[in-house]
GROMACS .gro file of C-alpha atoms in nm:
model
  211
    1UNK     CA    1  13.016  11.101   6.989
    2UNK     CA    2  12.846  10.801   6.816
    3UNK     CA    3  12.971  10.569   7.074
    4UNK     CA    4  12.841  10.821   7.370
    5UNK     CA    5  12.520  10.836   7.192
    6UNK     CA    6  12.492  10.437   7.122
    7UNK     CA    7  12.557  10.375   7.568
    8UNK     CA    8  12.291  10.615   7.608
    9UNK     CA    9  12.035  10.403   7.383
   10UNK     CA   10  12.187  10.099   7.539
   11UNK     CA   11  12.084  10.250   7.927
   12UNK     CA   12  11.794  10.389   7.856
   13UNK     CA   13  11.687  10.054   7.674
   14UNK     CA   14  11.775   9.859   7.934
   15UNK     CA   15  11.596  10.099   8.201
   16UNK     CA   16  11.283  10.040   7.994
   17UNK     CA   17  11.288   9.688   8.003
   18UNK     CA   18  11.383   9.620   8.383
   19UNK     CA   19  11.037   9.549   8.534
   20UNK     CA   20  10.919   9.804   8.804
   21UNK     CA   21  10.926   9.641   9.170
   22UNK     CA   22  10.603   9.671   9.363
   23UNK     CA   23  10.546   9.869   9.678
   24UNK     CA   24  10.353   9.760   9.948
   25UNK     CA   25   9.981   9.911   9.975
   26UNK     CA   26   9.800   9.876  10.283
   27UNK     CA   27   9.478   9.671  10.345
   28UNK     CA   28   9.140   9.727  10.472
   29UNK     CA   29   9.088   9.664  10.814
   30UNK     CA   30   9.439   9.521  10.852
   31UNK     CA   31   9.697   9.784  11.045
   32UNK     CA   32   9.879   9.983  10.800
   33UNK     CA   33  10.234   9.901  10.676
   34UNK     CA   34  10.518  10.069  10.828
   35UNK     CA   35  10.657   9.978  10.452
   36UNK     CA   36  10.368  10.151  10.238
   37UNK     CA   37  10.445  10.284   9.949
   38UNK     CA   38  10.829  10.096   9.977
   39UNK     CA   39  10.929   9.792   9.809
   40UNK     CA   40  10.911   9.493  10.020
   41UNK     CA   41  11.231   9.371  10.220
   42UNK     CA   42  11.303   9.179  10.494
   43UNK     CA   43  11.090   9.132  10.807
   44UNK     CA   44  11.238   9.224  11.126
   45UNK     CA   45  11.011   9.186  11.447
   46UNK     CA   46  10.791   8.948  11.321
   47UNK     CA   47  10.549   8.796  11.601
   48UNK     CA   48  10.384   8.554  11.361
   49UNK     CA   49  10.375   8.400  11.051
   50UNK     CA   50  10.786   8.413  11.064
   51UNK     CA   51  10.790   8.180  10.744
   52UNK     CA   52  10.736   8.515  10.502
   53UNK     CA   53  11.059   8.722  10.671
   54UNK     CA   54  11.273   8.661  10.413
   55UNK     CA   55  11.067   8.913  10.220
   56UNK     CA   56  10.762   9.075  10.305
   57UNK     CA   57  10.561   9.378  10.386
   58UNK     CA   58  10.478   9.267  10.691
   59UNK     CA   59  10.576   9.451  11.059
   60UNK     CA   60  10.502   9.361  11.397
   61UNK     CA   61  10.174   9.537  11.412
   62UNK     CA   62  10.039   9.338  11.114
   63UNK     CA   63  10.182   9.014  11.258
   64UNK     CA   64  10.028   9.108  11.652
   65UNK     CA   65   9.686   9.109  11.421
   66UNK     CA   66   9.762   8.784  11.308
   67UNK     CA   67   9.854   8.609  11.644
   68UNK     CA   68   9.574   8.748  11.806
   69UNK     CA   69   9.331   8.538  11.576
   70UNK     CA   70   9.523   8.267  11.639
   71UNK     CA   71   9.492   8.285  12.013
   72UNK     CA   72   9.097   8.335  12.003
   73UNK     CA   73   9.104   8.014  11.808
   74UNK     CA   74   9.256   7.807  12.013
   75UNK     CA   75   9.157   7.927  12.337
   76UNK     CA   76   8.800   7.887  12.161
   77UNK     CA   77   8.818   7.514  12.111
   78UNK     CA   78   8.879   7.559  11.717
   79UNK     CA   79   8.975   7.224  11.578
   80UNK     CA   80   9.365   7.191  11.473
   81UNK     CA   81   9.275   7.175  11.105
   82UNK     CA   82   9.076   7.446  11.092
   83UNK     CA   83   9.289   7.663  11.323
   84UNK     CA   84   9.610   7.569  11.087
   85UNK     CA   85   9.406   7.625  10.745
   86UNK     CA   86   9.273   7.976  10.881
   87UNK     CA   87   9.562   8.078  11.018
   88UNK     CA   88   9.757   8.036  10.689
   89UNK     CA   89   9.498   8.258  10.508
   90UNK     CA   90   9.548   8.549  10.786
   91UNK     CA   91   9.939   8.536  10.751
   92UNK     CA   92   9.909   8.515  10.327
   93UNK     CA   93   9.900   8.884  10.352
   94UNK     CA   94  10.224   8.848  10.463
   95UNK     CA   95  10.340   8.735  10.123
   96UNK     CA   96  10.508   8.991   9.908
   97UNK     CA   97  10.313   8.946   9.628
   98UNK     CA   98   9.995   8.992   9.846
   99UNK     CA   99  10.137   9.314  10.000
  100UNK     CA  100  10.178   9.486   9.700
  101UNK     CA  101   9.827   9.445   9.600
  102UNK     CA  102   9.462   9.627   9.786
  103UNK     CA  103   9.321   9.302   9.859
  104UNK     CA  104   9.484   8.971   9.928
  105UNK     CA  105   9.416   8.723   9.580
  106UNK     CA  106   9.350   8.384   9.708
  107UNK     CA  107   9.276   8.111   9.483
  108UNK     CA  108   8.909   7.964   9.443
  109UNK     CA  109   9.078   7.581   9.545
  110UNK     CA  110   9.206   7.728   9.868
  111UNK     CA  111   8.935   7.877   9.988
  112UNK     CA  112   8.713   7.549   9.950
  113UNK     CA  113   8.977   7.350  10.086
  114UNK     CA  114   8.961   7.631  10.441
  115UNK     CA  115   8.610   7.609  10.410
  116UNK     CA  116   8.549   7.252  10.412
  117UNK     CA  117   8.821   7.275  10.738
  118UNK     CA  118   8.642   7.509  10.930
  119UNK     CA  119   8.247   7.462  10.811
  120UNK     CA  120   8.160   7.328  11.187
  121UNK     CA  121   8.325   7.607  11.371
  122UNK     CA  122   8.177   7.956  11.451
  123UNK     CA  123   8.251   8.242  11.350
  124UNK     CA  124   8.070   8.603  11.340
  125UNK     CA  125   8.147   8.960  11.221
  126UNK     CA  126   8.395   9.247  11.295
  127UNK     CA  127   8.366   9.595  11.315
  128UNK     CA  128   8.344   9.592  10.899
  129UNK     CA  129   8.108   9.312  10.873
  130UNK     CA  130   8.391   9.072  10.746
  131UNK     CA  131   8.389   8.699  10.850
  132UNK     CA  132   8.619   8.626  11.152
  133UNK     CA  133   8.664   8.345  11.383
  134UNK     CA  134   8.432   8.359  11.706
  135UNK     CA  135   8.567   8.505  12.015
  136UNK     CA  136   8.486   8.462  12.399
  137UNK     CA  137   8.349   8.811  12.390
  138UNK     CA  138   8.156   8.729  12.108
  139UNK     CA  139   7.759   8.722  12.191
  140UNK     CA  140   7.618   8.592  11.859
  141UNK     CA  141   7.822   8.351  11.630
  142UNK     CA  142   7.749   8.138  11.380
  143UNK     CA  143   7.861   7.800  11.242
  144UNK     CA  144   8.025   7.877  10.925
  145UNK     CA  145   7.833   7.598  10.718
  146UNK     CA  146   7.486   7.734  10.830
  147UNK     CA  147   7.627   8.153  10.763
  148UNK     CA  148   7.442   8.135  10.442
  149UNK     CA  149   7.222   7.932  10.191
  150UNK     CA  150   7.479   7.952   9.902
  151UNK     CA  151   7.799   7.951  10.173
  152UNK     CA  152   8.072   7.797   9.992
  153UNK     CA  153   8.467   7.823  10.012
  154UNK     CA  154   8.434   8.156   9.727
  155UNK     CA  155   8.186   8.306   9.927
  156UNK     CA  156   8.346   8.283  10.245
  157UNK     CA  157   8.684   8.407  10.121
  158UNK     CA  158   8.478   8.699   9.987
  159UNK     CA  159   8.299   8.776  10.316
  160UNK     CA  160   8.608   8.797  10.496
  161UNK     CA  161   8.783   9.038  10.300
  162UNK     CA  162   8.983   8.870  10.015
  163UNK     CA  163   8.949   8.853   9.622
  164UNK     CA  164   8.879   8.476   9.497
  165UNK     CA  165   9.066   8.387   9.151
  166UNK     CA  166   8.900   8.141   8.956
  167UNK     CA  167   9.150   7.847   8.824
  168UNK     CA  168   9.093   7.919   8.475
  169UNK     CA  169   9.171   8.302   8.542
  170UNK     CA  170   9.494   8.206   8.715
  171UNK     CA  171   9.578   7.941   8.438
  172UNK     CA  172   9.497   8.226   8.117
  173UNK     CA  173   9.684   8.498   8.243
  174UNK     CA  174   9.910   8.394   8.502
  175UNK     CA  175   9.729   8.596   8.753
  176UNK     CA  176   9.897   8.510   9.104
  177UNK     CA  177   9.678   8.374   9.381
  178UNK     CA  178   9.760   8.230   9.721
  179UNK     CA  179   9.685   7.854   9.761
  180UNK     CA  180   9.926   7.731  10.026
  181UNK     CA  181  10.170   7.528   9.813
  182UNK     CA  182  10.424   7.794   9.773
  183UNK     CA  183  10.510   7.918  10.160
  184UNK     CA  184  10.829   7.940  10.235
  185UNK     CA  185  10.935   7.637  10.417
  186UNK     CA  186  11.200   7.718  10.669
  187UNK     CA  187  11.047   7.527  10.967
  188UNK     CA  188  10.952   7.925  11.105
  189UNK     CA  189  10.542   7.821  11.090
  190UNK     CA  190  10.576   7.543  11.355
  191UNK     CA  191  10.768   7.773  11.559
  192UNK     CA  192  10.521   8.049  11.528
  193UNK     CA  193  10.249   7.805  11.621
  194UNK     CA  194  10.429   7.683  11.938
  195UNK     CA  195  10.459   8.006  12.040
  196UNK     CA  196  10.126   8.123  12.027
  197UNK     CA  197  10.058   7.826  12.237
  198UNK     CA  198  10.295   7.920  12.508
  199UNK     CA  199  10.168   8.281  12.493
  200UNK     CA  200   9.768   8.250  12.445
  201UNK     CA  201   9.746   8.296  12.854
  202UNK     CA  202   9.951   8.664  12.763
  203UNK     CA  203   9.697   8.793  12.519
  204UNK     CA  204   9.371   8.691  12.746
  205UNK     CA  205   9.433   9.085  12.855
  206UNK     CA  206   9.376   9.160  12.429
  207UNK     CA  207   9.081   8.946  12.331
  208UNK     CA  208   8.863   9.196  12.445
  209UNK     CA  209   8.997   9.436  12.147
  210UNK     CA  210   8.858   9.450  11.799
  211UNK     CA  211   9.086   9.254  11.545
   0.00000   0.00000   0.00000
């Protein structure tokens, strides 16, 4: 009996002390999940950002978002660093640890590094006021570096839709934010980048559709 009662402790000790996986919570103004409210897994059907498949909340829908910014980009004359920079910030929702949250935490470095990438392009505003690269259908667009008097990389992260972490937040309590340095490197991102090249002529049909 004492040993029955002793496993029991022992299971119920070590149920209490296994961490709880996350589950993926959709986004606003991002398509929702096909994983909400699931624990993230692999990706299967990913059109974009193919680097985060090895675990992600991420579906085809969420990745045909994605690639569709990509496409107005480039087919808008965005420069190659700022296309690449902005690019990576859309597909960070991709990462696990940004699925599992309500807002994508990006870190305050990383969003001054995009900005100071993309502060002569133009973007405007979509259908829930957030910052988003200019498109063709587009009537009034803005360069980013002229959006507003105290436009800075924090700001800009803020308008379009993410949550800035400060570096001395991240650094006290090991909040996680993205900053680029930890993507998966599995030579997926180049492919995903040559493929939206081959395939911008396919979405012309799309641009005309609110991201």
């Amino acid at each position: 009996m004492f040993r029955v009662i002793l496993v029991l402790v022992m299971c119920v000790g070590f149920t209490a002390a296994k961490p709880s996986a996350g589950v993926c919570v959709n986004h606003q103004g991002v398509p929702s999940f096909a994983l909400a409210g699931k624990p993230p897994t692999r990706g299967k059907g990913l059109t974009f950002c193919e680097e985060y498949r090895g675990e992600t909340c991420c579906d085809a829908k969420t990745t045909d978002n994605v690639r569709r910014v990509a496409a107005h980009m480039q087919l808008g004359g965005f420069k190659t660093k700022c296309r690449e920079a902005w690019t990576q910030l859309e597909c960070s929702i991709c990462d696990a640890r940004a699925g599992i949250t309500r807002k994508t935490k990006v870190c305050a470095h990383q969003c001054d590094a995009i900005y100071r990438a993309c502060k002569d392009e133009y973007f405007t505003e979509d259908k829930l006021q957030r910052l988003t690269p200019c498109r063709s259908s587009d009537t009034i667009c803005t360069k980013l570096g002229d959006w507003d008097d105290d436009m800075g990389g924090a700001q800009m992260c803020e308008d379009a839709g993410y949550e800035v972490v400060s570096a001395g937040k991240s650094k006290a309590d090991g909040t996680w934010c993205f900053d680029g340095s930890d993507v998966p490197k599995a030579g997926s991102g180049q492919r995903s980048s040559a493929r939206t090249d081959r395939k911008s002529t396919r979405l012309n049909s799309s641009h005309s559709q609110d991201l």
